[in-house]
Every structure is written in structure tokens, then in C-alpha cells.
Amino acid sequence: MATKLAALVVLAAFLAGPAACEGASICFNGWLRLPTYNPWLCSRGSRTRSLPWQRGRSPSGLGLGHGYYDNRWSRSYCPRAEGIVRGAVRDAVAAYPGIGAGLIRLFFHDCFVRGCDASVLLTTTNSNNSDTEREGLPNKNSLRGFEVIDAAKAAIEAACPGKVSCADIVAFAARDASYFLSNRRINIRMPGGRYDGRESFANETDQLPGPFSNVTELQASFAAKGLTSDEMVTLSGAHTIGRARCMFFSSRFSEMDPAFAAKLRTQCNGNDDTNVNQDDVTPYVLDKQYYENVIDRKVLFTSDAVLNLTETMTQVRENANRAGAWERKFERAMENMGKIGIKNRADQGAEIRKVCSRVNN
């Protein structure tokens, strides 16, 4: 099913051009935009609905701790673990800054599906399923950073076999990517202690908010994970880095700043698979420029543009105008997101994987 959806997304984006926008049906939690409702693509409740939302319980992060691997009396003692991850991320970002954006996105896409358990890394699972989250519509052929995680894991296993989870490596890598891409202005206090999950399913990636989502849908997606509307606006600021395929925004050129839209039309050149920078001003710096772009109508996705509406406008303008405000909020929101759905040693189906892409035997 996920493979068929991925194959159809290009056609769906093409069909939902400007002339089809008004009556379009948004499916798969904001990842598909169709000119009319299609029961096959939007089955089992995946058709977008504007319903009141309630926030779930805030993530507790039970079992996590700062400096988790530094306690010499613990069975998880591995004092070099965080330094190894930071070194791997530093080298990768220095060689190609875009990989840092991929590592932050990898963390987000991990935590929003089954919690922060590295299920996004799996290619085969405990139930021998190979149609994993990596094959899901939001992830297929778009997630980056696996090689950085694998390099860090291999180095850690050589130093401290069986001690450090892949889930923690993903979390630490996102923390360190944020640090280096922000020119050391963002310092996330990321705790450790997560265990790895043993299952992963492509069809569960519909929990990830998509580029065609409206404010209500975004709030509902984040509320389901126990995150606030303000945290949703804050974490959306990560769209100041990274790249996006034209298929996800080519239907809304008429809604953008005209000069910005003209530049994007030239870059896309009619090819929906072309990738462009999400932030045209500081594309390789994790900063508050995103919020200025939202105000100026120089953002790509519907899910970005809708933040400049009444319900979230105050947060957008505060983040744009107050020096240092967004950076501090981003630090807290990333730490909180890293507490979603934590697995620990006592949980059934939890382990410390030896190799991040497959479960232990």
C-alpha cells in the first residue's frame, strides 16, 4: 500500500494544481492533495477532517537522564558515547551542511511514530516485516543521515558493546546537528536512556503532519503526542534548513510573494521531483529567519503559510522579532519531543540493537 501511495504522489501533486486547489481533498494526514475525494487513497479515516483537538498527556520521559552514560556504576556506562556522536555529526555537517537538516528531520520522524525508539531506522523487524517506516510515503527516498547514525553506532559498539541505543544516537545527533547548524547558538539538553523498538510499519507514518496540513490538523497531530500548539510553531522553525521537492508546493505559487514564486518556478522548471532550499535567505543556518519568511509569504508549504493566521500569528511574530526567543524555545521543544513514547529496559519488545537497521537475533 505504501509503495503504491509513493508512486501516486507525483500524479496527485500534478492533478492538484492551482485550478484544482479550492475543491481539493487532503489525504494521508496532509501528504496527498487530490482534486476530488478518492476513497482508495483516503480510506479508513485518513481523509482530512477539521475537528476539535485535545492534547494528550505531556511526554514524561520516564527513565531518561542527563549524562545517562557517564555513571560508572551503571550497566550503561559509556563515557565516550556522546562525544563519539558529536564528532560524527561535526564531520558530516562540515562536509555537507544539508546532512544536519536530515538528522533533525530523522529525529522528528522517529519520535512521531511509535515514540523515540529508532523504529525509523529499521529495514526488517521482529515480525520479519520489510515494509517499514522508511518505506512510508513521508519517508521514502527523502530521509537522510542514516550513514552518520551507522558510523556513530559502529564506533560506539567498538568502545562499549551493547550499551548505547540507536534511539539515543538519533536524539544526540539531532541535538548536535542543531548546535553546529546554529553556529553554536542552540544547546539542547538532551537526556539519554531510550531503548530501541523491534517493530516498524510504513502505514503508521500517516501520524506525521504533512506539507498540505492546515493549522487545526497540525495542532491535532502535535497534541496527539502531548505537545502544545506553541511547540508546534516552534518546531516548524526547523524548516529554515533543508530542501523540499517541488511536488509539495507547486500548487501554491499564486499564494506566495510574486518574486519568490517566480524564482521557484524557474528552479522547479516543471519538474516536481526537483529539490529546492526551504529557506532562500540562510539555507544552511538554523535560525529564526523562517518566521520572517512566513510573514513575508516566502515559505514553501501550506503548513508553513498557515502559521501566519490569527491563531498562531502572535508566536510567529514573537519568534521573528525577539532575539534569542526562538532558540530557547526550540531547545526546550526538542528536549520535550525526545521524551515521546520512551521504551525502557523493562518494556517488552525493547532492546539495545547491535546494528541500527535490524533487530537483534
mmCIF file with all atom_site columns, C-alpha atoms in Angstrom, residues 51-264:
data_model
loop_
_atom_site.group_PDB
_atom_site.id
_atom_site.type_symbol
_atom_site.label_atom_id
_atom_site.label_alt_id
_atom_site.label_comp_id
_atom_site.label_asym_id
_atom_site.label_entity_id
_atom_site.label_seq_id
_atom_site.pdbx_PDB_ins_code
_atom_site.Cartn_x
_atom_site.Cartn_y
_atom_site.Cartn_z
_atom_site.occupancy
_atom_site.B_iso_or_equiv
_atom_site.pdbx_formal_charge
_atom_site.auth_seq_id
_atom_site.auth_comp_id
_atom_site.auth_asym_id
_atom_site.auth_atom_id
_atom_site.pdbx_PDB_model_num
ATOM 1   C CA . LEU A 1 51  ? -12.274 18.512  14.217 1.00 0.00 ? 51  LEU A CA 1
ATOM 2   C CA . PRO A 1 52  ? -11.713 19.911  17.699 1.00 0.00 ? 52  PRO A CA 1
ATOM 3   C CA . TRP A 1 53  ? -8.485  18.578  19.127 1.00 0.00 ? 53  TRP A CA 1
ATOM 4   C CA . GLN A 1 54  ? -7.390  17.661  22.612 1.00 0.00 ? 54  GLN A CA 1
ATOM 5   C CA . ARG A 1 55  ? -3.817  17.497  23.810 1.00 0.00 ? 55  ARG A CA 1
ATOM 6   C CA . GLY A 1 56  ? -2.679  14.196  25.227 1.00 0.00 ? 56  GLY A CA 1
ATOM 7   C CA . ARG A 1 57  ? -0.588  13.843  28.329 1.00 0.00 ? 57  ARG A CA 1
ATOM 8   C CA . SER A 1 58  ? 2.749   15.658  28.118 1.00 0.00 ? 58  SER A CA 1
ATOM 9   C CA . PRO A 1 59  ? 5.652   13.280  27.439 1.00 0.00 ? 59  PRO A CA 1
ATOM 10  C CA . SER A 1 60  ? 7.110   12.176  30.768 1.00 0.00 ? 60  SER A CA 1
ATOM 11  C CA . GLY A 1 61  ? 10.459  10.860  29.593 1.00 0.00 ? 61  GLY A CA 1
ATOM 12  C CA . LEU A 1 62  ? 10.353  8.370   32.442 1.00 0.00 ? 62  LEU A CA 1
ATOM 13  C CA . GLY A 1 63  ? 13.698  6.603   32.725 1.00 0.00 ? 63  GLY A CA 1
ATOM 14  C CA . LEU A 1 64  ? 15.690  9.266   30.884 1.00 0.00 ? 64  LEU A CA 1
ATOM 15  C CA . GLY A 1 65  ? 18.505  11.243  32.439 1.00 0.00 ? 65  GLY A CA 1
ATOM 16  C CA . HIS A 1 66  ? 21.149  13.793  31.526 1.00 0.00 ? 66  HIS A CA 1
ATOM 17  C CA . GLY A 1 67  ? 24.625  12.304  31.468 1.00 0.00 ? 67  GLY A CA 1
ATOM 18  C CA . TYR A 1 68  ? 22.985  8.869   31.350 1.00 0.00 ? 68  TYR A CA 1
ATOM 19  C CA . TYR A 1 69  ? 26.111  7.128   30.034 1.00 0.00 ? 69  TYR A CA 1
ATOM 20  C CA . ASP A 1 70  ? 28.504  8.828   32.475 1.00 0.00 ? 70  ASP A CA 1
ATOM 21  C CA . ASN A 1 71  ? 27.569  6.882   35.605 1.00 0.00 ? 71  ASN A CA 1
ATOM 22  C CA . ARG A 1 72  ? 30.444  4.424   36.140 1.00 0.00 ? 72  ARG A CA 1
ATOM 23  C CA . TRP A 1 73  ? 28.279  2.301   38.439 1.00 0.00 ? 73  TRP A CA 1
ATOM 24  C CA . SER A 1 74  ? 25.610  1.796   35.798 1.00 0.00 ? 74  SER A CA 1
ATOM 25  C CA . ARG A 1 75  ? 25.369  -1.131  33.370 1.00 0.00 ? 75  ARG A CA 1
ATOM 26  C CA . SER A 1 76  ? 25.055  1.532   30.636 1.00 0.00 ? 76  SER A CA 1
ATOM 27  C CA . TYR A 1 77  ? 28.380  3.199   31.456 1.00 0.00 ? 77  TYR A CA 1
ATOM 28  C CA . CYS A 1 78  ? 29.937  4.514   28.225 1.00 0.00 ? 78  CYS A CA 1
ATOM 29  C CA . PRO A 1 79  ? 31.531  7.915   28.869 1.00 0.00 ? 79  PRO A CA 1
ATOM 30  C CA . ARG A 1 80  ? 32.675  8.398   25.258 1.00 0.00 ? 80  ARG A CA 1
ATOM 31  C CA . ALA A 1 81  ? 29.215  7.836   23.733 1.00 0.00 ? 81  ALA A CA 1
ATOM 32  C CA . GLU A 1 82  ? 28.014  11.426  23.360 1.00 0.00 ? 82  GLU A CA 1
ATOM 33  C CA . GLY A 1 83  ? 31.431  12.627  22.239 1.00 0.00 ? 83  GLY A CA 1
ATOM 34  C CA . ILE A 1 84  ? 31.543  9.983   19.512 1.00 0.00 ? 84  ILE A CA 1
ATOM 35  C CA . VAL A 1 85  ? 28.146  11.080  18.197 1.00 0.00 ? 85  VAL A CA 1
ATOM 36  C CA . ARG A 1 86  ? 29.134  14.733  18.287 1.00 0.00 ? 86  ARG A CA 1
ATOM 37  C CA . GLY A 1 87  ? 32.328  14.021  16.364 1.00 0.00 ? 87  GLY A CA 1
ATOM 38  C CA . ALA A 1 88  ? 30.464  12.056  13.682 1.00 0.00 ? 88  ALA A CA 1
ATOM 39  C CA . VAL A 1 89  ? 27.905  14.831  13.270 1.00 0.00 ? 89  VAL A CA 1
ATOM 40  C CA . ARG A 1 90  ? 30.540  17.571  13.264 1.00 0.00 ? 90  ARG A CA 1
ATOM 41  C CA . ASP A 1 91  ? 32.475  15.889  10.467 1.00 0.00 ? 91  ASP A CA 1
ATOM 42  C CA . ALA A 1 92  ? 29.348  15.142  8.427  1.00 0.00 ? 92  ALA A CA 1
ATOM 43  C CA . VAL A 1 93  ? 27.971  18.689  8.701  1.00 0.00 ? 93  VAL A CA 1
ATOM 44  C CA . ALA A 1 94  ? 31.361  20.192  7.849  1.00 0.00 ? 94  ALA A CA 1
ATOM 45  C CA . ALA A 1 95  ? 31.458  18.094  4.675  1.00 0.00 ? 95  ALA A CA 1
ATOM 46  C CA . TYR A 1 96  ? 27.836  18.772  3.729  1.00 0.00 ? 96  TYR A CA 1
ATOM 47  C CA . PRO A 1 97  ? 25.604  21.056  5.883  1.00 0.00 ? 97  PRO A CA 1
ATOM 48  C CA . GLY A 1 98  ? 22.451  19.578  4.394  1.00 0.00 ? 98  GLY A CA 1
ATOM 49  C CA . ILE A 1 99  ? 23.038  16.337  6.264  1.00 0.00 ? 99  ILE A CA 1
ATOM 50  C CA . GLY A 1 100 ? 22.435  18.217  9.511  1.00 0.00 ? 100 GLY A CA 1
ATOM 51  C CA . ALA A 1 101 ? 18.927  19.102  8.402  1.00 0.00 ? 101 ALA A CA 1
ATOM 52  C CA . GLY A 1 102 ? 18.411  15.434  7.580  1.00 0.00 ? 102 GLY A CA 1
ATOM 53  C CA . LEU A 1 103 ? 19.451  14.376  11.085 1.00 0.00 ? 103 LEU A CA 1
ATOM 54  C CA . ILE A 1 104 ? 16.989  16.786  12.726 1.00 0.00 ? 104 ILE A CA 1
ATOM 55  C CA . ARG A 1 105 ? 14.210  15.545  10.457 1.00 0.00 ? 105 ARG A CA 1
ATOM 56  C CA . LEU A 1 106 ? 15.153  11.922  11.170 1.00 0.00 ? 106 LEU A CA 1
ATOM 57  C CA . PHE A 1 107 ? 14.680  12.547  14.896 1.00 0.00 ? 107 PHE A CA 1
ATOM 58  C CA . PHE A 1 108 ? 11.280  14.170  14.343 1.00 0.00 ? 108 PHE A CA 1
ATOM 59  C CA . HIS A 1 109 ? 10.090  11.360  12.064 1.00 0.00 ? 109 HIS A CA 1
ATOM 60  C CA . ASP A 1 110 ? 11.285  8.767   14.578 1.00 0.00 ? 110 ASP A CA 1
ATOM 61  C CA . CYS A 1 111 ? 9.594   10.261  17.626 1.00 0.00 ? 111 CYS A CA 1
ATOM 62  C CA . PHE A 1 112 ? 6.223   10.902  15.966 1.00 0.00 ? 112 PHE A CA 1
ATOM 63  C CA . VAL A 1 113 ? 5.786   7.230   15.020 1.00 0.00 ? 113 VAL A CA 1
ATOM 64  C CA . ARG A 1 114 ? 5.927   4.676   17.886 1.00 0.00 ? 114 ARG A CA 1
ATOM 65  C CA . GLY A 1 115 ? 7.866   7.161   20.006 1.00 0.00 ? 115 GLY A CA 1
ATOM 66  C CA . CYS A 1 116 ? 11.607  7.833   20.048 1.00 0.00 ? 116 CYS A CA 1
ATOM 67  C CA . ASP A 1 117 ? 12.663  4.202   19.591 1.00 0.00 ? 117 ASP A CA 1
ATOM 68  C CA . ALA A 1 118 ? 14.715  4.232   16.359 1.00 0.00 ? 118 ALA A CA 1
ATOM 69  C CA . SER A 1 119 ? 11.928  2.374   14.540 1.00 0.00 ? 119 SER A CA 1
ATOM 70  C CA . VAL A 1 120 ? 12.558  4.750   11.623 1.00 0.00 ? 120 VAL A CA 1
ATOM 71  C CA . LEU A 1 121 ? 15.956  3.103   11.072 1.00 0.00 ? 121 LEU A CA 1
ATOM 72  C CA . LEU A 1 122 ? 14.726  -0.458  10.641 1.00 0.00 ? 122 LEU A CA 1
ATOM 73  C CA . THR A 1 123 ? 14.730  -2.252  7.283  1.00 0.00 ? 123 THR A CA 1
ATOM 74  C CA . THR A 1 124 ? 13.438  -5.507  8.768  1.00 0.00 ? 124 THR A CA 1
ATOM 75  C CA . THR A 1 125 ? 11.672  -6.148  12.057 1.00 0.00 ? 125 THR A CA 1
ATOM 76  C CA . ASN A 1 126 ? 10.925  -8.701  14.746 1.00 0.00 ? 126 ASN A CA 1
ATOM 77  C CA . SER A 1 127 ? 7.905   -9.905  12.708 1.00 0.00 ? 127 SER A CA 1
ATOM 78  C CA . ASN A 1 128 ? 10.040  -10.061 9.532  1.00 0.00 ? 128 ASN A CA 1
ATOM 79  C CA . ASN A 1 129 ? 8.219   -7.061  8.103  1.00 0.00 ? 129 ASN A CA 1
ATOM 80  C CA . SER A 1 130 ? 10.229  -5.201  5.440  1.00 0.00 ? 130 SER A CA 1
ATOM 81  C CA . ASP A 1 131 ? 7.549   -2.587  4.680  1.00 0.00 ? 131 ASP A CA 1
ATOM 82  C CA . THR A 1 132 ? 8.922   -0.385  7.455  1.00 0.00 ? 132 THR A CA 1
ATOM 83  C CA . GLU A 1 133 ? 8.643   3.319   8.257  1.00 0.00 ? 133 GLU A CA 1
ATOM 84  C CA . ARG A 1 134 ? 11.466  4.013   5.814  1.00 0.00 ? 134 ARG A CA 1
ATOM 85  C CA . GLU A 1 135 ? 9.071   2.904   3.045  1.00 0.00 ? 135 GLU A CA 1
ATOM 86  C CA . GLY A 1 136 ? 6.202   5.126   4.212  1.00 0.00 ? 136 GLY A CA 1
ATOM 87  C CA . LEU A 1 137 ? 5.014   7.983   1.998  1.00 0.00 ? 137 LEU A CA 1
ATOM 88  C CA . PRO A 1 138 ? 6.550   10.799  4.112  1.00 0.00 ? 138 PRO A CA 1
ATOM 89  C CA . ASN A 1 139 ? 9.919   8.992   4.322  1.00 0.00 ? 139 ASN A CA 1
ATOM 90  C CA . LYS A 1 140 ? 10.572  7.016   1.149  1.00 0.00 ? 140 LYS A CA 1
ATOM 91  C CA . ASN A 1 141 ? 13.541  8.399   -0.808 1.00 0.00 ? 141 ASN A CA 1
ATOM 92  C CA . SER A 1 142 ? 13.629  11.520  1.372  1.00 0.00 ? 142 SER A CA 1
ATOM 93  C CA . LEU A 1 143 ? 15.123  10.678  4.776  1.00 0.00 ? 143 LEU A CA 1
ATOM 94  C CA . ARG A 1 144 ? 18.836  11.388  5.158  1.00 0.00 ? 144 ARG A CA 1
ATOM 95  C CA . GLY A 1 145 ? 21.544  10.827  7.731  1.00 0.00 ? 145 GLY A CA 1
ATOM 96  C CA . PHE A 1 146 ? 21.459  7.047   8.106  1.00 0.00 ? 146 PHE A CA 1
ATOM 97  C CA . GLU A 1 147 ? 25.158  6.783   7.329  1.00 0.00 ? 147 GLU A CA 1
ATOM 98  C CA . VAL A 1 148 ? 26.014  9.224   10.131 1.00 0.00 ? 148 VAL A CA 1
ATOM 99  C CA . ILE A 1 149 ? 23.981  7.194   12.635 1.00 0.00 ? 149 ILE A CA 1
ATOM 100 C CA . ASP A 1 150 ? 25.589  3.969   11.429 1.00 0.00 ? 150 ASP A CA 1
ATOM 101 C CA . ALA A 1 151 ? 29.106  5.414   11.712 1.00 0.00 ? 151 ALA A CA 1
ATOM 102 C CA . ALA A 1 152 ? 28.473  6.639   15.248 1.00 0.00 ? 152 ALA A CA 1
ATOM 103 C CA . LYS A 1 153 ? 26.912  3.318   16.248 1.00 0.00 ? 153 LYS A CA 1
ATOM 104 C CA . ALA A 1 154 ? 29.856  1.318   14.886 1.00 0.00 ? 154 ALA A CA 1
ATOM 105 C CA . ALA A 1 155 ? 32.343  3.470   16.794 1.00 0.00 ? 155 ALA A CA 1
ATOM 106 C CA . ILE A 1 156 ? 30.310  3.231   19.995 1.00 0.00 ? 156 ILE A CA 1
ATOM 107 C CA . GLU A 1 157 ? 29.934  -0.538  19.689 1.00 0.00 ? 157 GLU A CA 1
ATOM 108 C CA . ALA A 1 158 ? 33.709  -0.807  19.353 1.00 0.00 ? 158 ALA A CA 1
ATOM 109 C CA . ALA A 1 159 ? 34.153  1.222   22.549 1.00 0.00 ? 159 ALA A CA 1
ATOM 110 C CA . CYS A 1 160 ? 31.179  -0.011  24.609 1.00 0.00 ? 160 CYS A CA 1
ATOM 111 C CA . PRO A 1 161 ? 29.421  -3.052  23.109 1.00 0.00 ? 161 PRO A CA 1
ATOM 112 C CA . GLY A 1 162 ? 25.701  -3.346  23.839 1.00 0.00 ? 162 GLY A CA 1
ATOM 113 C CA . LYS A 1 163 ? 25.467  -0.192  25.939 1.00 0.00 ? 163 LYS A CA 1
ATOM 114 C CA . VAL A 1 164 ? 24.072  2.648   23.787 1.00 0.00 ? 164 VAL A CA 1
ATOM 115 C CA . SER A 1 165 ? 20.772  2.520   21.921 1.00 0.00 ? 165 SER A CA 1
ATOM 116 C CA . CYS A 1 166 ? 20.244  3.630   18.350 1.00 0.00 ? 166 CYS A CA 1
ATOM 117 C CA . ALA A 1 167 ? 17.338  5.745   19.632 1.00 0.00 ? 167 ALA A CA 1
ATOM 118 C CA . ASP A 1 168 ? 19.710  7.753   21.815 1.00 0.00 ? 168 ASP A CA 1
ATOM 119 C CA . ILE A 1 169 ? 22.167  8.135   18.938 1.00 0.00 ? 169 ILE A CA 1
ATOM 120 C CA . VAL A 1 170 ? 19.383  9.600   16.767 1.00 0.00 ? 170 VAL A CA 1
ATOM 121 C CA . ALA A 1 171 ? 18.439  12.015  19.568 1.00 0.00 ? 171 ALA A CA 1
ATOM 122 C CA . PHE A 1 172 ? 22.042  13.064  20.248 1.00 0.00 ? 172 PHE A CA 1
ATOM 123 C CA . ALA A 1 173 ? 22.699  13.504  16.522 1.00 0.00 ? 173 ALA A CA 1
ATOM 124 C CA . ALA A 1 174 ? 19.718  15.863  16.178 1.00 0.00 ? 174 ALA A CA 1
ATOM 125 C CA . ARG A 1 175 ? 20.952  17.807  19.207 1.00 0.00 ? 175 ARG A CA 1
ATOM 126 C CA . ASP A 1 176 ? 24.454  18.123  17.761 1.00 0.00 ? 176 ASP A CA 1
ATOM 127 C CA . ALA A 1 177 ? 23.231  18.997  14.261 1.00 0.00 ? 177 ALA A CA 1
ATOM 128 C CA . SER A 1 178 ? 21.187  21.810  15.814 1.00 0.00 ? 178 SER A CA 1
ATOM 129 C CA . TYR A 1 179 ? 24.285  23.032  17.645 1.00 0.00 ? 179 TYR A CA 1
ATOM 130 C CA . PHE A 1 180 ? 26.543  23.134  14.602 1.00 0.00 ? 180 PHE A CA 1
ATOM 131 C CA . LEU A 1 181 ? 23.946  24.484  12.145 1.00 0.00 ? 181 LEU A CA 1
ATOM 132 C CA . SER A 1 182 ? 23.022  27.319  14.535 1.00 0.00 ? 182 SER A CA 1
ATOM 133 C CA . ASN A 1 183 ? 26.650  28.393  14.825 1.00 0.00 ? 183 ASN A CA 1
ATOM 134 C CA . ARG A 1 184 ? 26.621  27.039  18.390 1.00 0.00 ? 184 ARG A CA 1
ATOM 135 C CA . ARG A 1 185 ? 23.672  29.215  19.461 1.00 0.00 ? 185 ARG A CA 1
ATOM 136 C CA . ILE A 1 186 ? 21.355  26.265  20.180 1.00 0.00 ? 186 ILE A CA 1
ATOM 137 C CA . ASN A 1 187 ? 22.318  23.922  23.029 1.00 0.00 ? 187 ASN A CA 1
ATOM 138 C CA . ILE A 1 188 ? 19.710  21.245  23.669 1.00 0.00 ? 188 ILE A CA 1
ATOM 139 C CA . ARG A 1 189 ? 19.866  19.401  26.992 1.00 0.00 ? 189 ARG A CA 1
ATOM 140 C CA . MET A 1 190 ? 19.076  16.007  25.508 1.00 0.00 ? 190 MET A CA 1
ATOM 141 C CA . PRO A 1 191 ? 18.773  13.197  28.059 1.00 0.00 ? 191 PRO A CA 1
ATOM 142 C CA . GLY A 1 192 ? 19.669  9.576   27.336 1.00 0.00 ? 192 GLY A CA 1
ATOM 143 C CA . GLY A 1 193 ? 18.250  6.220   28.335 1.00 0.00 ? 193 GLY A CA 1
ATOM 144 C CA . ARG A 1 194 ? 15.953  5.303   25.432 1.00 0.00 ? 194 ARG A CA 1
ATOM 145 C CA . TYR A 1 195 ? 15.728  1.697   24.313 1.00 0.00 ? 195 TYR A CA 1
ATOM 146 C CA . ASP A 1 196 ? 15.195  0.552   20.732 1.00 0.00 ? 196 ASP A CA 1
ATOM 147 C CA . GLY A 1 197 ? 11.918  -0.870  19.436 1.00 0.00 ? 197 GLY A CA 1
ATOM 148 C CA . ARG A 1 198 ? 11.610  -4.075  17.431 1.00 0.00 ? 198 ARG A CA 1
ATOM 149 C CA . GLU A 1 199 ? 8.771   -3.194  15.049 1.00 0.00 ? 199 GLU A CA 1
ATOM 150 C CA . SER A 1 200 ? 8.220   -0.632  12.286 1.00 0.00 ? 200 SER A CA 1
ATOM 151 C CA . PHE A 1 201 ? 5.354   -0.260  9.790  1.00 0.00 ? 201 PHE A CA 1
ATOM 152 C CA . ALA A 1 202 ? 5.047   2.005   6.763  1.00 0.00 ? 202 ALA A CA 1
ATOM 153 C CA . ASN A 1 203 ? 1.328   2.612   7.206  1.00 0.00 ? 203 ASN A CA 1
ATOM 154 C CA . GLU A 1 204 ? 1.903   4.183   10.625 1.00 0.00 ? 204 GLU A CA 1
ATOM 155 C CA . THR A 1 205 ? 3.759   7.130   9.075  1.00 0.00 ? 205 THR A CA 1
ATOM 156 C CA . ASP A 1 206 ? 0.394   8.810   8.496  1.00 0.00 ? 206 ASP A CA 1
ATOM 157 C CA . GLN A 1 207 ? 0.863   10.155  12.032 1.00 0.00 ? 207 GLN A CA 1
ATOM 158 C CA . LEU A 1 208 ? 3.416   12.613  10.641 1.00 0.00 ? 208 LEU A CA 1
ATOM 159 C CA . PRO A 1 209 ? 1.947   16.050  9.801  1.00 0.00 ? 209 PRO A CA 1
ATOM 160 C CA . GLY A 1 210 ? 2.240   16.782  6.092  1.00 0.00 ? 210 GLY A CA 1
ATOM 161 C CA . PRO A 1 211 ? 3.023   19.827  3.923  1.00 0.00 ? 211 PRO A CA 1
ATOM 162 C CA . PHE A 1 212 ? -0.634  20.335  2.961  1.00 0.00 ? 212 PHE A CA 1
ATOM 163 C CA . SER A 1 213 ? -1.895  20.400  6.578  1.00 0.00 ? 213 SER A CA 1
ATOM 164 C CA . ASN A 1 214 ? -3.831  23.357  7.974  1.00 0.00 ? 214 ASN A CA 1
ATOM 165 C CA . VAL A 1 215 ? -3.442  24.791  11.478 1.00 0.00 ? 215 VAL A CA 1
ATOM 166 C CA . THR A 1 216 ? -6.122  22.605  13.046 1.00 0.00 ? 216 THR A CA 1
ATOM 167 C CA . GLU A 1 217 ? -4.561  19.467  11.586 1.00 0.00 ? 217 GLU A CA 1
ATOM 168 C CA . LEU A 1 218 ? -1.082  20.493  12.705 1.00 0.00 ? 218 LEU A CA 1
ATOM 169 C CA . GLN A 1 219 ? -2.298  21.193  16.220 1.00 0.00 ? 219 GLN A CA 1
ATOM 170 C CA . ALA A 1 220 ? -4.101  17.853  16.329 1.00 0.00 ? 220 ALA A CA 1
ATOM 171 C CA . SER A 1 221 ? -1.000  15.936  15.158 1.00 0.00 ? 221 SER A CA 1
ATOM 172 C CA . PHE A 1 222 ? 1.187   17.534  17.812 1.00 0.00 ? 222 PHE A CA 1
ATOM 173 C CA . ALA A 1 223 ? -1.495  17.327  20.516 1.00 0.00 ? 223 ALA A CA 1
ATOM 174 C CA . ALA A 1 224 ? -1.751  13.587  19.931 1.00 0.00 ? 224 ALA A CA 1
ATOM 175 C CA . LYS A 1 225 ? 1.892   13.377  21.048 1.00 0.00 ? 225 LYS A CA 1
ATOM 176 C CA . GLY A 1 226 ? 1.324   15.606  24.073 1.00 0.00 ? 226 GLY A CA 1
ATOM 177 C CA . LEU A 1 227 ? 2.895   18.711  22.506 1.00 0.00 ? 227 LEU A CA 1
ATOM 178 C CA . THR A 1 228 ? 1.381   22.185  22.600 1.00 0.00 ? 228 THR A CA 1
ATOM 179 C CA . SER A 1 229 ? 0.405   24.483  19.754 1.00 0.00 ? 229 SER A CA 1
ATOM 180 C CA . ASP A 1 230 ? 3.323   26.736  20.663 1.00 0.00 ? 230 ASP A CA 1
ATOM 181 C CA . GLU A 1 231 ? 5.704   23.763  20.442 1.00 0.00 ? 231 GLU A CA 1
ATOM 182 C CA . MET A 1 232 ? 4.238   23.009  17.005 1.00 0.00 ? 232 MET A CA 1
ATOM 183 C CA . VAL A 1 233 ? 5.023   26.555  15.837 1.00 0.00 ? 233 VAL A CA 1
ATOM 184 C CA . THR A 1 234 ? 8.470   26.354  17.444 1.00 0.00 ? 234 THR A CA 1
ATOM 185 C CA . LEU A 1 235 ? 9.454   23.037  15.881 1.00 0.00 ? 235 LEU A CA 1
ATOM 186 C CA . SER A 1 236 ? 8.174   24.191  12.481 1.00 0.00 ? 236 SER A CA 1
ATOM 187 C CA . GLY A 1 237 ? 11.082  26.642  12.590 1.00 0.00 ? 237 GLY A CA 1
ATOM 188 C CA . ALA A 1 238 ? 13.374  23.751  11.594 1.00 0.00 ? 238 ALA A CA 1
ATOM 189 C CA . HIS A 1 239 ? 12.103  24.452  8.064  1.00 0.00 ? 239 HIS A CA 1
ATOM 190 C CA . THR A 1 240 ? 14.696  27.203  7.954  1.00 0.00 ? 240 THR A CA 1
ATOM 191 C CA . ILE A 1 241 ? 17.104  24.472  6.798  1.00 0.00 ? 241 ILE A CA 1
ATOM 192 C CA . GLY A 1 242 ? 16.817  21.543  4.444  1.00 0.00 ? 242 GLY A CA 1
ATOM 193 C CA . ARG A 1 243 ? 15.347  21.049  0.991  1.00 0.00 ? 243 ARG A CA 1
ATOM 194 C CA . ALA A 1 244 ? 11.931  20.109  -0.379 1.00 0.00 ? 244 ALA A CA 1
ATOM 195 C CA . ARG A 1 245 ? 10.552  18.616  -3.562 1.00 0.00 ? 245 ARG A CA 1
ATOM 196 C CA . CYS A 1 246 ? 8.552   20.898  -5.824 1.00 0.00 ? 246 CYS A CA 1
ATOM 197 C CA . MET A 1 247 ? 5.622   18.461  -5.802 1.00 0.00 ? 247 MET A CA 1
ATOM 198 C CA . PHE A 1 248 ? 4.763   19.590  -2.273 1.00 0.00 ? 248 PHE A CA 1
ATOM 199 C CA . PHE A 1 249 ? 4.349   23.300  -3.040 1.00 0.00 ? 249 PHE A CA 1
ATOM 200 C CA . SER A 1 250 ? 3.978   23.813  -6.815 1.00 0.00 ? 250 SER A CA 1
ATOM 201 C CA . SER A 1 251 ? 0.197   24.137  -6.392 1.00 0.00 ? 251 SER A CA 1
ATOM 202 C CA . ARG A 1 252 ? 0.501   27.348  -4.353 1.00 0.00 ? 252 ARG A CA 1
ATOM 203 C CA . PHE A 1 253 ? 2.771   29.632  -6.375 1.00 0.00 ? 253 PHE A CA 1
ATOM 204 C CA . SER A 1 254 ? -0.099  32.126  -6.656 1.00 0.00 ? 254 SER A CA 1
ATOM 205 C CA . GLU A 1 255 ? -0.235  32.409  -2.850 1.00 0.00 ? 255 GLU A CA 1
ATOM 206 C CA . MET A 1 256 ? 3.455   33.317  -2.453 1.00 0.00 ? 256 MET A CA 1
ATOM 207 C CA . ASP A 1 257 ? 5.378   36.551  -2.730 1.00 0.00 ? 257 ASP A CA 1
ATOM 208 C CA . PRO A 1 258 ? 5.468   37.087  -6.535 1.00 0.00 ? 258 PRO A CA 1
ATOM 209 C CA . ALA A 1 259 ? 9.247   37.451  -6.854 1.00 0.00 ? 259 ALA A CA 1
ATOM 210 C CA . PHE A 1 260 ? 9.815   34.410  -4.631 1.00 0.00 ? 260 PHE A CA 1
ATOM 211 C CA . ALA A 1 261 ? 7.301   32.381  -6.634 1.00 0.00 ? 261 ALA A CA 1
ATOM 212 C CA . ALA A 1 262 ? 8.948   33.379  -9.907 1.00 0.00 ? 262 ALA A CA 1
ATOM 213 C CA . LYS A 1 263 ? 12.323  32.210  -8.635 1.00 0.00 ? 263 LYS A CA 1
ATOM 214 C CA . LEU A 1 264 ? 10.861  28.884  -7.524 1.00 0.00 ? 264 LEU A CA 1
#
